[in-house]
Short mmCIF file of C-alpha atoms and ligand atoms in Angstrom, two decimals:
data_model
loop_
_atom_site.label_atom_id
_atom_site.label_comp_id
_atom_site.label_asym_id
_atom_site.label_seq_id
_atom_site.Cartn_x
_atom_site.Cartn_y
_atom_site.Cartn_z
CA MET A 1163 49.62 15.06 80.92
CA VAL A 1164 53.08 16.47 81.70
CA THR A 1165 54.17 13.98 84.33
CA ARG A 1166 57.24 15.68 85.74
CA LYS A 1167 56.61 16.89 89.24
CA LYS A 1168 56.23 20.62 89.20
CA SER A 1169 53.90 23.21 90.53
CA LYS A 1170 51.07 24.26 88.25
CA GLN A 1171 52.64 27.66 87.76
CA ALA A 1172 56.08 26.33 86.80
CA PRO A 1173 57.00 27.55 83.34
CA LEU A 1174 56.69 24.95 80.61
CA LYS A 1175 59.11 24.50 77.74
CA VAL A 1176 57.05 24.32 74.56
CA LEU A 1177 58.23 23.55 71.04
CA PHE A 1178 55.56 24.88 68.67
CA VAL A 1179 55.85 23.25 65.24
CA ALA A 1180 54.02 24.92 62.35
CA SER A 1181 54.34 25.25 58.60
CA GLU A 1182 53.63 29.01 58.55
CA VAL A 1183 53.75 31.88 61.04
CA GLU A 1184 52.10 35.31 60.71
CA GLY A 1185 54.65 38.11 60.45
CA LEU A 1186 57.12 35.75 58.75
CA VAL A 1187 55.09 33.96 56.09
CA LYS A 1188 51.36 33.33 55.81
CA THR A 1189 48.81 31.77 53.51
CA GLY A 1190 45.91 31.38 55.96
CA GLY A 1191 44.58 31.23 59.49
CA LEU A 1192 47.06 28.63 60.70
CA ALA A 1193 49.74 31.33 60.55
CA ASP A 1194 47.70 33.71 62.72
CA VAL A 1195 47.46 31.06 65.43
CA ALA A 1196 51.12 30.06 65.08
CA LYS A 1197 52.09 33.60 65.99
CA ALA A 1198 49.46 34.58 68.56
CA LEU A 1199 49.45 31.44 70.67
CA PRO A 1200 53.25 31.20 71.16
CA VAL A 1201 53.45 34.94 71.87
CA THR A 1202 50.68 34.66 74.47
CA LEU A 1203 52.17 31.56 76.10
CA GLN A 1204 55.55 33.27 76.32
CA ALA A 1205 53.95 36.39 77.83
CA MET A 1206 52.44 34.09 80.48
CA GLY A 1207 55.97 33.09 81.47
CA HIS A 1208 56.48 29.89 79.48
CA ASP A 1209 59.57 29.21 77.39
CA VAL A 1210 58.28 28.83 73.84
CA ARG A 1211 60.29 28.14 70.69
CA VAL A 1212 58.62 28.00 67.29
CA VAL A 1213 60.01 25.86 64.49
CA MET A 1214 59.02 26.37 60.85
CA PRO A 1215 60.47 25.78 57.37
CA LEU A 1216 62.66 28.65 56.17
CA TYR A 1217 60.95 29.15 52.81
CA ARG A 1218 62.36 31.62 50.31
CA LYS A 1219 59.43 33.92 51.11
CA VAL A 1220 60.06 34.18 54.86
CA ALA A 1221 60.42 37.81 55.93
CA GLY A 1222 63.84 38.58 57.43
CA ARG A 1223 65.35 35.41 56.02
CA GLU A 1224 68.48 37.20 54.80
CA GLN A 1225 69.25 38.62 58.24
CA ALA A 1226 68.58 35.37 60.11
CA ARG A 1227 71.52 34.09 62.18
CA THR A 1228 72.70 30.51 61.68
CA VAL A 1229 72.75 28.63 65.00
CA LEU A 1230 73.19 25.12 63.71
CA GLU A 1231 74.70 23.60 60.60
CA THR A 1232 74.03 19.91 60.63
CA GLU A 1233 72.80 16.76 58.90
CA LEU A 1234 69.79 14.58 59.47
CA PHE A 1235 70.97 10.99 59.64
CA VAL A 1236 68.42 8.39 58.68
CA SER A 1237 69.30 4.76 59.29
CA SER A 1238 68.02 3.54 55.94
CA GLN A 1239 69.56 6.33 53.86
CA PRO A 1240 73.08 6.13 52.43
CA GLN A 1241 73.47 9.93 52.56
CA PRO A 1242 72.44 12.25 55.39
CA VAL A 1243 70.39 15.34 54.50
CA GLY A 1244 72.22 18.60 55.26
CA TYR A 1245 70.30 21.52 56.73
CA GLN A 1246 70.82 24.69 58.73
CA VAL A 1247 68.84 26.21 61.56
CA LYS A 1248 68.54 29.99 61.48
CA THR A 1249 66.91 32.08 64.15
CA LEU A 1250 64.24 34.66 63.62
CA SER A 1251 61.95 36.13 66.23
CA LEU A 1252 58.40 37.19 66.91
CA GLU A 1253 58.23 40.54 68.62
CA THR A 1254 56.21 40.73 71.81
CA ASP A 1255 55.67 43.32 74.49
CA SER A 1256 58.36 41.61 76.54
CA ASP A 1257 60.86 38.95 75.42
CA PRO A 1258 60.68 38.07 71.73
CA VAL A 1259 59.77 34.48 70.89
CA THR A 1260 62.61 32.59 69.20
CA VAL A 1261 61.72 31.03 65.86
CA TYR A 1262 63.94 28.31 64.41
CA GLY A 1263 63.82 28.35 60.63
CA VAL A 1264 64.78 25.03 59.02
CA ASP A 1265 66.79 25.94 55.95
CA ALA A 1266 67.12 23.14 53.39
CA PRO A 1267 66.81 22.82 49.61
CA TYR A 1268 63.31 21.40 50.16
CA PHE A 1269 62.08 24.88 51.09
CA ASP A 1270 64.10 27.01 48.68
CA ARG A 1271 61.20 27.48 46.27
CA PRO A 1272 59.01 30.39 45.20
CA GLU A 1273 55.98 29.22 47.20
CA LEU A 1274 55.15 27.27 50.36
CA TYR A 1275 53.04 24.40 49.11
CA ALA A 1276 52.00 24.91 45.49
CA GLU A 1277 52.57 26.89 42.32
CA ASN A 1278 49.83 27.72 39.82
CA ASN A 1279 47.35 25.92 42.06
CA GLN A 1280 49.41 22.73 41.66
CA ALA A 1281 50.82 21.19 44.85
CA TYR A 1282 54.54 20.40 44.81
CA ALA A 1283 54.84 16.72 43.89
CA ASP A 1284 57.20 15.99 46.79
CA ASN A 1285 55.21 17.70 49.57
CA GLY A 1286 55.11 14.42 51.49
CA GLU A 1287 58.90 14.14 51.51
CA ARG A 1288 59.31 17.87 52.29
CA PHE A 1289 57.14 17.80 55.39
CA ALA A 1290 58.36 14.37 56.50
CA PHE A 1291 61.81 15.97 56.48
CA PHE A 1292 60.54 19.05 58.32
CA SER A 1293 58.93 16.90 61.03
CA ALA A 1294 62.09 14.84 61.50
CA ALA A 1295 64.29 17.98 61.49
CA ALA A 1296 62.11 19.71 64.10
CA LEU A 1297 62.98 16.98 66.62
CA ASP A 1298 66.55 16.55 65.40
CA LEU A 1299 67.36 20.24 65.94
CA CYS A 1300 65.76 20.26 69.36
CA ASP A 1301 68.02 17.47 70.49
CA LYS A 1302 71.10 19.11 68.97
CA LEU A 1303 70.33 22.56 70.37
CA GLY A 1304 69.75 21.06 73.81
CA PHE A 1305 66.15 22.26 74.13
CA GLN A 1306 64.23 19.63 76.08
CA PRO A 1307 60.58 20.47 75.65
CA ASP A 1308 57.83 19.50 78.07
CA VAL A 1309 55.38 19.79 75.19
CA VAL A 1310 55.81 19.51 71.44
CA HIS A 1311 52.79 21.25 69.99
CA CYS A 1312 52.07 20.19 66.39
CA ASN A 1313 49.70 21.81 63.92
CA ASP A 1314 47.88 20.18 61.02
CA TRP A 1315 49.11 17.47 58.66
CA HIS A 1316 52.49 19.04 57.90
CA THR A 1317 53.61 18.15 61.41
CA GLY A 1318 51.64 14.93 61.91
CA LEU A 1319 54.72 12.69 61.83
CA VAL A 1320 56.22 14.46 64.86
CA PRO A 1321 54.10 12.59 67.45
CA PHE A 1322 54.78 9.35 65.55
CA LEU A 1323 58.55 9.95 65.63
CA LEU A 1324 58.45 10.75 69.35
CA ARG A 1325 56.91 7.32 69.95
CA THR A 1326 59.26 5.48 67.61
CA ARG A 1327 62.63 7.03 66.71
CA TYR A 1328 62.83 9.04 69.93
CA ALA A 1329 61.05 6.61 72.26
CA ASP A 1330 64.18 6.19 74.43
CA ALA A 1331 65.88 9.52 73.72
CA PRO A 1332 66.90 11.37 76.92
CA CYS A 1333 66.07 14.73 75.29
CA PHE A 1334 62.40 13.77 75.01
CA ALA A 1335 62.11 11.60 78.11
CA GLN A 1336 59.67 14.07 79.71
CA THR A 1337 58.05 15.26 76.49
CA LYS A 1338 54.37 14.96 75.62
CA SER A 1339 52.83 15.89 72.31
CA VAL A 1340 49.75 17.81 71.23
CA MET A 1341 48.17 17.74 67.77
CA THR A 1342 46.01 20.76 66.94
CA ILE A 1343 43.53 20.32 64.10
CA HIS A 1344 43.05 23.56 62.18
CA ASN A 1345 41.59 21.80 59.16
CA ALA A 1346 41.04 18.06 58.90
CA VAL A 1347 40.09 18.19 55.24
CA PHE A 1348 43.82 18.29 54.48
CA LYS A 1349 45.06 14.89 55.57
CA GLY A 1350 48.56 14.90 54.10
CA VAL A 1351 48.13 11.68 52.14
CA PHE A 1352 51.21 10.45 50.32
CA ASN A 1353 52.55 7.35 48.66
CA TYR A 1354 55.03 5.26 50.64
CA ASP A 1355 57.72 6.44 48.17
CA GLN A 1356 57.68 9.82 49.90
CA TYR A 1357 58.50 8.45 53.35
CA SER A 1358 62.08 7.33 52.74
CA LEU A 1359 63.23 9.65 55.56
CA ILE A 1360 60.86 7.89 57.97
CA PRO A 1361 61.94 4.24 57.72
CA GLU A 1362 60.01 3.52 60.94
CA LEU A 1363 56.83 3.97 58.90
CA ILE A 1364 57.96 1.57 56.20
CA GLN A 1365 59.69 -1.22 58.14
CA GLN A 1366 56.53 -2.00 60.03
CA ARG A 1367 53.11 -1.54 58.46
CA TYR A 1368 50.72 0.78 60.33
CA VAL A 1369 47.43 -0.11 58.68
CA GLN A 1370 45.45 2.39 60.78
CA LEU A 1371 47.47 5.26 59.27
CA GLU A 1372 46.84 4.17 55.69
CA MET A 1373 44.18 5.51 53.36
CA ASP A 1374 44.82 2.48 51.15
CA PRO A 1375 47.68 -0.03 50.95
CA ALA A 1376 49.87 2.47 49.07
CA HIS A 1377 49.15 5.73 50.90
CA VAL A 1378 49.70 6.98 54.45
CA SER A 1379 48.07 10.04 56.00
CA MET A 1380 50.32 12.26 58.10
CA LEU A 1381 47.29 13.72 59.86
CA LYS A 1382 46.15 10.25 60.92
CA ALA A 1383 49.64 9.68 62.34
CA GLY A 1384 49.38 12.86 64.39
CA VAL A 1385 45.90 12.05 65.66
CA ALA A 1386 46.82 8.46 66.56
CA TYR A 1387 50.12 9.16 68.29
CA ALA A 1388 49.78 12.57 69.98
CA ASP A 1389 49.12 12.52 73.71
CA LYS A 1390 46.36 15.09 73.28
CA VAL A 1391 44.43 16.20 70.22
CA ASN A 1392 42.44 19.40 69.95
CA ALA A 1393 40.24 21.12 67.43
CA VAL A 1394 40.25 24.92 67.19
CA SER A 1395 36.69 25.24 68.48
CA PRO A 1396 34.41 23.14 70.70
CA ASN A 1397 31.85 22.75 67.95
CA TYR A 1398 34.45 21.52 65.43
CA ALA A 1399 35.64 19.01 68.05
CA ALA A 1400 32.06 17.71 68.15
CA GLU A 1401 31.85 17.65 64.36
CA LEU A 1402 35.09 15.65 64.14
CA LEU A 1403 33.28 12.73 65.77
CA THR A 1404 30.81 12.59 62.88
CA GLU A 1405 31.49 11.09 59.47
CA LEU A 1406 30.53 14.24 57.61
CA GLY A 1407 32.17 16.74 59.95
CA SER A 1408 35.43 14.80 60.18
CA HIS A 1409 35.89 14.56 56.44
CA GLY A 1410 35.92 10.78 56.74
CA MET A 1411 38.09 10.47 59.86
CA ALA A 1412 35.37 9.91 62.48
CA ALA A 1413 36.84 6.56 63.54
CA ASP A 1414 40.26 8.12 64.13
CA PHE A 1415 38.85 10.94 66.25
CA THR A 1416 36.37 8.73 68.08
CA ALA A 1417 39.25 6.46 69.08
CA ARG A 1418 40.83 9.53 70.74
CA ALA A 1419 37.66 11.04 72.19
CA ASP A 1420 38.99 10.84 75.77
CA ASP A 1421 41.95 12.98 74.72
CA LEU A 1422 40.10 15.24 72.31
CA TYR A 1423 39.52 18.88 73.22
CA GLY A 1424 37.90 21.89 71.61
CA ILE A 1425 39.68 25.17 72.29
CA ILE A 1426 38.48 28.24 70.50
CA ASN A 1427 41.09 30.43 68.83
CA GLY A 1428 41.54 33.93 70.12
CA CYS A 1429 41.59 37.12 68.11
CA ASP A 1430 44.89 38.98 67.99
CA TYR A 1431 43.68 42.44 68.99
CA SER A 1432 47.19 43.85 68.59
CA ASP A 1433 46.69 43.33 64.83
CA TRP A 1434 42.91 43.63 64.56
CA ASN A 1435 41.76 46.66 66.51
CA PRO A 1436 39.89 49.54 64.85
CA GLU A 1437 41.21 51.96 67.47
CA THR A 1438 44.84 51.40 66.46
CA ASP A 1439 44.78 49.71 63.04
CA PRO A 1440 47.40 51.48 60.89
CA TYR A 1441 45.93 50.19 57.61
CA ILE A 1442 42.52 51.85 57.84
CA LYS A 1443 41.56 55.36 56.79
CA GLN A 1444 40.18 56.47 60.14
CA ASN A 1445 40.50 54.73 63.48
CA PHE A 1446 37.32 54.36 65.49
CA LYS A 1447 35.89 52.85 68.64
CA ALA A 1448 32.51 51.59 69.77
CA GLY A 1449 31.22 55.00 70.87
CA LYS A 1450 28.34 56.12 68.62
CA VAL A 1451 29.92 59.17 67.01
CA SER A 1452 33.35 57.61 66.57
CA LEU A 1453 31.83 54.45 65.09
CA SER A 1454 29.58 56.10 62.56
CA ARG A 1455 32.23 58.64 61.44
CA GLY A 1456 34.98 56.03 61.33
CA LYS A 1457 32.96 53.47 59.42
CA LYS A 1458 31.82 56.12 56.95
CA ALA A 1459 35.39 57.23 56.20
CA CYS A 1460 36.57 53.62 55.94
CA LYS A 1461 33.68 52.69 53.63
CA ARG A 1462 34.46 55.59 51.33
CA ASP A 1463 38.13 54.64 51.28
CA LEU A 1464 37.33 50.99 50.55
CA GLN A 1465 35.00 51.94 47.71
CA GLN A 1466 37.75 54.07 46.20
CA GLN A 1467 40.37 51.35 46.59
CA VAL A 1468 38.26 48.73 44.79
CA ASP A 1469 36.79 51.09 42.17
CA LEU A 1470 33.20 51.04 43.35
CA PRO A 1471 31.14 54.24 43.29
CA VAL A 1472 31.44 56.19 46.54
CA ALA A 1473 27.89 55.92 47.81
CA ASP A 1474 26.01 55.51 51.05
CA VAL A 1475 24.79 51.96 50.37
CA PRO A 1476 25.11 48.80 52.45
CA LEU A 1477 28.43 47.16 51.73
CA TYR A 1478 29.05 43.40 52.07
CA GLY A 1479 32.63 42.14 52.32
CA MET A 1480 34.42 38.80 52.16
CA VAL A 1481 38.12 37.93 52.42
CA CYS A 1482 39.20 34.33 52.00
CA ARG A 1483 41.02 31.60 50.20
CA LEU A 1484 38.87 30.72 47.19
CA THR A 1485 37.93 27.15 48.01
CA GLU A 1486 34.70 25.26 48.38
CA GLN A 1487 35.31 25.30 52.17
CA LYS A 1488 34.56 29.01 52.21
CA GLY A 1489 31.17 28.55 50.55
CA ILE A 1490 31.81 30.56 47.38
CA HIS A 1491 29.70 27.91 45.63
CA TYR A 1492 26.73 28.95 47.77
CA LEU A 1493 27.25 32.59 46.93
CA LEU A 1494 27.87 32.31 43.17
CA PRO A 1495 24.38 31.09 42.15
CA ILE A 1496 22.61 33.87 44.07
CA LEU A 1497 25.05 36.75 43.83
CA LYS A 1498 23.34 38.33 40.82
CA ASP A 1499 19.94 38.02 42.53
CA PHE A 1500 21.33 39.85 45.53
CA LEU A 1501 22.97 42.53 43.39
CA VAL A 1502 19.51 43.51 42.11
CA ASN A 1503 19.26 45.41 45.41
CA ASP A 1504 20.90 48.74 46.07
CA VAL A 1505 24.00 47.16 47.61
CA GLN A 1506 27.69 46.71 47.01
CA VAL A 1507 29.77 43.56 47.48
CA VAL A 1508 33.58 43.28 47.73
CA ILE A 1509 35.41 39.96 47.64
CA VAL A 1510 39.18 39.72 48.15
CA GLY A 1511 40.64 36.28 47.59
CA THR A 1512 42.91 33.93 45.69
CA GLY A 1513 42.73 30.24 44.98
CA ASP A 1514 40.65 28.00 42.75
CA PRO A 1515 40.90 29.44 39.20
CA ALA A 1516 37.35 28.29 38.32
CA LEU A 1517 35.85 30.15 41.29
CA ALA A 1518 38.02 33.19 40.55
CA GLY A 1519 36.88 33.13 36.91
CA ALA A 1520 33.22 33.01 37.88
CA LEU A 1521 33.63 35.93 40.30
CA ARG A 1522 35.56 37.94 37.72
CA GLU A 1523 32.79 37.48 35.19
CA ILE A 1524 30.13 38.76 37.59
CA SER A 1525 32.30 41.73 38.54
CA GLN A 1526 32.55 42.64 34.84
CA GLN A 1527 28.77 42.48 34.50
CA TYR A 1528 28.13 44.55 37.64
CA PRO A 1529 31.09 46.96 37.85
CA ASP A 1530 29.10 49.44 39.95
CA LYS A 1531 28.01 46.89 42.50
CA PHE A 1532 30.50 44.10 42.74
CA ALA A 1533 34.29 44.27 43.05
CA PHE A 1534 36.42 41.15 42.97
CA VAL A 1535 40.06 41.66 43.92
CA GLU A 1536 42.04 38.58 43.05
CA ALA A 1537 44.94 39.14 45.42
CA TYR A 1538 46.37 38.21 48.75
CA ASN A 1539 46.46 41.65 50.35
CA ASN A 1540 46.65 42.03 54.11
CA ALA A 1541 46.21 45.81 54.10
CA LEU A 1542 43.09 45.51 51.95
CA ALA A 1543 41.76 42.75 54.23
CA HIS A 1544 41.90 45.24 57.11
CA CYS A 1545 40.13 47.86 55.00
CA VAL A 1546 37.35 45.41 54.14
CA GLU A 1547 36.85 44.59 57.82
CA ALA A 1548 36.67 48.28 58.65
CA GLY A 1549 34.73 49.61 55.67
CA ALA A 1550 32.07 46.95 55.16
CA ASP A 1551 28.75 46.83 57.03
CA PHE A 1552 28.46 43.04 56.81
CA PHE A 1553 31.05 40.28 56.43
CA MET A 1554 30.07 37.05 54.66
CA MET A 1555 31.36 33.62 55.73
CA PRO A 1556 28.92 31.10 54.23
CA SER A 1557 31.40 28.28 54.87
CA GLU A 1558 30.66 24.68 54.06
CA PHE A 1559 32.69 23.88 57.16
CA GLU A 1560 34.83 26.14 59.35
CA PRO A 1561 37.06 24.71 62.10
CA CYS A 1562 37.14 28.06 63.87
CA GLY A 1563 37.28 31.00 61.49
CA LEU A 1564 39.11 34.17 62.36
CA ASN A 1565 37.57 36.71 60.01
CA GLN A 1566 34.22 36.63 61.81
CA MET A 1567 36.06 37.59 65.01
CA TYR A 1568 37.87 40.38 63.20
CA SER A 1569 34.60 41.66 61.77
CA LEU A 1570 32.92 41.63 65.18
CA ALA A 1571 35.77 43.79 66.48
CA TYR A 1572 35.18 46.31 63.66
CA GLY A 1573 31.39 46.46 64.09
CA THR A 1574 30.93 44.64 60.77
CA LEU A 1575 28.14 42.15 61.28
CA PRO A 1576 29.06 38.61 60.25
CA ILE A 1577 26.67 36.54 58.14
CA VAL A 1578 27.79 32.98 58.67
CA ARG A 1579 26.73 29.39 58.25
CA GLY A 1580 26.10 27.61 61.57
CA VAL A 1581 29.08 25.28 61.44
CA GLY A 1582 32.28 24.75 63.42
CA GLY A 1583 33.66 27.76 65.22
CA LEU A 1584 31.28 30.13 63.43
CA LYS A 1585 28.49 28.69 65.55
CA ASP A 1586 30.59 29.16 68.69
CA THR A 1587 31.36 32.83 68.03
CA VAL A 1588 28.37 34.46 66.33
CA ILE A 1589 24.89 34.94 67.85
CA ASP A 1590 22.03 34.94 65.39
CA TYR A 1591 19.64 37.89 65.24
CA ASP A 1592 16.58 35.83 64.43
CA GLN A 1593 17.10 33.43 67.32
CA THR A 1594 18.21 35.75 70.12
CA PRO A 1595 17.77 39.34 68.95
CA GLN A 1596 18.65 40.90 72.31
CA VAL A 1597 22.22 39.62 72.42
CA ALA A 1598 22.69 39.04 68.69
CA THR A 1599 25.95 39.90 66.95
CA GLY A 1600 25.18 38.79 63.40
CA PHE A 1601 23.23 36.34 61.26
CA ILE A 1602 23.43 32.55 61.02
CA PHE A 1603 21.92 30.31 58.36
CA GLU A 1604 21.91 26.55 58.58
CA ALA A 1605 21.05 24.81 55.31
CA PRO A 1606 24.00 24.29 52.95
CA THR A 1607 22.18 25.94 50.06
CA PRO A 1608 22.45 29.18 48.08
CA GLU A 1609 18.80 29.91 48.90
CA ALA A 1610 19.39 29.79 52.65
CA LEU A 1611 22.27 32.23 52.23
CA LEU A 1612 20.18 34.55 50.07
CA ILE A 1613 17.41 34.62 52.67
CA LYS A 1614 19.89 35.77 55.34
CA LEU A 1615 21.46 38.34 53.03
CA GLN A 1616 18.02 39.81 52.32
CA ARG A 1617 17.22 39.67 56.02
CA SER A 1618 20.35 41.62 56.93
CA LEU A 1619 19.60 44.17 54.23
CA LEU A 1620 16.13 44.77 55.63
CA LEU A 1621 17.60 45.36 59.07
CA TYR A 1622 20.14 47.82 57.69
CA CYS A 1623 17.61 49.77 55.63
CA GLN A 1624 14.50 49.65 57.79
CA GLN A 1625 15.81 49.47 61.35
CA PRO A 1626 19.01 51.52 61.47
CA GLN A 1627 18.88 51.88 65.26
CA GLU A 1628 18.56 48.15 65.64
CA PHE A 1629 21.47 47.66 63.23
CA LYS A 1630 23.58 50.00 65.36
CA ARG A 1631 22.62 48.13 68.51
CA LEU A 1632 23.91 44.91 66.95
CA GLN A 1633 27.13 46.68 66.04
CA GLN A 1634 27.59 47.56 69.71
CA ASN A 1635 26.89 43.97 70.72
CA ALA A 1636 29.45 42.78 68.16
CA MET A 1637 32.14 45.20 69.29
CA ALA A 1638 31.64 44.18 72.92
CA CYS A 1639 32.61 40.56 72.07
CA LYS A 1640 36.09 39.60 73.15
CA PHE A 1641 37.98 36.48 72.19
CA GLU A 1642 41.14 36.93 74.19
CA TRP A 1643 44.09 34.72 73.32
CA ARG A 1644 44.99 34.68 76.98
CA GLU A 1645 41.85 32.68 77.80
CA SER A 1646 42.51 30.21 74.99
CA ALA A 1647 46.16 29.90 76.06
CA GLU A 1648 45.06 29.11 79.61
CA GLN A 1649 42.93 26.28 78.24
CA TYR A 1650 45.93 25.01 76.26
CA ILE A 1651 48.01 25.03 79.44
CA ARG A 1652 45.33 23.06 81.28
CA MET A 1653 45.31 20.57 78.41
CA TYR A 1654 49.13 20.34 78.44
CA LEU A 1655 49.03 19.69 82.18
CA GLY A 1656 46.24 17.13 81.88
CA GLU A 1657 44.08 19.14 84.24
CA GLU A 1658 40.92 18.77 82.16
CA GLN A 1659 39.01 15.83 80.84
CA GLY A 1660 38.67 15.37 77.10
CA VAL A 1661 35.38 16.36 75.60
CA ARG A 1662 33.97 12.86 75.04
CA ALA A 1663 31.11 13.28 77.51
CA SER A 1664 29.86 16.63 76.28
CA VAL A 1665 30.54 15.80 72.68
CA ILE A 1666 28.58 12.59 72.56
CA SER A 1667 25.25 14.30 73.18
CA ASN A 1668 25.96 16.88 70.46
CA THR A 1669 27.04 14.18 68.09
CA GLU A 1670 23.74 12.38 68.27
CA SER A 1671 21.97 15.40 66.87
CA LEU A 1672 24.71 16.04 64.28
CA ASN A 1673 24.40 12.48 63.00
CA ALA A 1674 20.61 12.60 62.95
N1 ADQ B 1472 43.16 37.16 49.93
C1 ADQ B 1472 43.52 37.43 51.19
N2 ADQ B 1472 44.11 38.59 51.49
C2 ADQ B 1472 44.47 38.88 52.76
N3 ADQ B 1472 44.26 38.06 53.80
C3 ADQ B 1472 43.68 36.89 53.56
C4 ADQ B 1472 43.27 36.51 52.26
N4 ADQ B 1472 42.72 35.27 52.31
C5 ADQ B 1472 42.77 34.91 53.61
N5 ADQ B 1472 43.35 35.88 54.35
C6 ADQ B 1472 43.59 35.88 55.79
O1 ADQ B 1472 43.90 34.55 56.19
C7 ADQ B 1472 43.25 34.29 57.42
C8 ADQ B 1472 42.19 33.24 57.18
O2 ADQ B 1472 41.84 32.70 58.36
P1 ADQ B 1472 40.59 31.72 58.57
O3 ADQ B 1472 40.63 31.28 59.97
O4 ADQ B 1472 39.37 32.45 58.18
O5 ADQ B 1472 40.77 30.57 57.53
P2 ADQ B 1472 41.76 29.36 57.10
O6 ADQ B 1472 40.83 28.48 56.39
O7 ADQ B 1472 42.92 29.86 56.35
O8 ADQ B 1472 42.31 28.69 58.43
C9 ADQ B 1472 42.18 27.39 59.05
O9 ADQ B 1472 42.83 27.55 60.34
C10 ADQ B 1472 42.28 28.61 61.11
C11 ADQ B 1472 43.14 28.75 62.35
O10 ADQ B 1472 42.92 27.74 63.27
C12 ADQ B 1472 40.81 28.34 61.42
O11 ADQ B 1472 40.29 29.48 62.07
C13 ADQ B 1472 40.03 28.08 60.12
O12 ADQ B 1472 38.70 27.73 60.42
C14 ADQ B 1472 40.72 26.99 59.33
O13 ADQ B 1472 40.04 26.73 58.11
C15 ADQ B 1472 42.68 35.58 57.92
O14 ADQ B 1472 43.61 36.25 58.70
C16 ADQ B 1472 42.42 36.32 56.60
O15 ADQ B 1472 42.34 37.70 56.74
#
């Protein structure tokens, strides 16, 4: 894809554009990837710069150094928009990765995207500005990227601007763009009123980017105009070609099937490693004694932290944003049935107030068996991964999923629905017991989930040696970022074909 003549090993200049970055500010899995992938690419010798909005919440914001004080000129606007670029960094084992924080009034708010579960009304304008500023600052700072790597709807206008506003700009003459889909359910759909900073989108009508005559989707713009598009797992790439799995964008993805890839996320083992994790009560490794002692101490600690009785009972954990995506609506109808057993369940999450309310009510009815912690708490998330025996991810859909990888690393068997990246990363006990690492259910129903929960409980109680064998299988799994990053490089360089051929056969069965 990168056409400039260079050897395969020549370092690439990559501008990684993301709306959140782990270590600086995070609301979900996008941030994990926006840290780990740039850090890995840089460690492989590439020159990577990350650009993100400098929200009020960004860690280290006060100490950030201003490297650019400028204005974004827009041809149709009487007044330019002033902004500053401040540098932060992501620590690595070698050279830190430079992060450009875009500081503008648009981002000087208490939250990133929403307050009280209500999205900011001008999110379209905010992220249209961010997308335009990401390219504007690159030009002004003299960074000429080989690849501009965009992530999700917030950055979808970047590929569009490269093909329009910057079509003849010397700074981007050699630049290609990539659009990574972490979650296609969020399409970034906004009224034309919000695109005043992108006159290119208004002067000429782009019907294929519209949801209706009044609304344009930023994600559609990214998918249509990026040189390459990838989903964060091969199976999600296949699902994106189906009406159901693409959340209504099958035509957009099918049109790009030659340039569509599926690259599984890695797991950042520098953050998620039971041998070194600073948040957990006792570090442990896969060896039998270490594992059983470590898990026992971590379980006890978790029980104490969430006010459950300290007891030697199977413990089921879950950490997630409270949305329908995560399958809370499959769990809620059967949770009380499951709690009839001698088990404990811990859920840590924030989000939809109705789902939170329903969980809170059950926790009040079953205080000895079910703890619901309505919080975003990274330290507690680590303690759940370490202290639980099973980790639940009954997702309605899951582009990749990171928590199942974390739980595998901690010997906490994942119980997942067979969708997206969950299917690519977990091996079901009932299908292939010898190499199994967890449990998979297929039907999108509470009953199907309950059957697998009961199944896992039987294994734990009646076949403890078999349970331990699965723990060893799980802990032997490795999802190295280095391997994923190598696939990204091959995609950047155009060394691999898109997934159309392999995806089509899958798609037939998905559509059946
Ligand atoms: N209450 C809480 N307290 C502490 N930590 C919490 C938390 N709620 C969530 N987290 C953390 O946020 C991250 C969630 O990552 P996921 O990949 O599971 O989901 P998400 O849907 O946000 O990401 C989207 O992007 C990622 C990255 O590509 C895809 O893996 C995924 O399928 C897609 O939906 C994990 O690191 C988790 O520990």
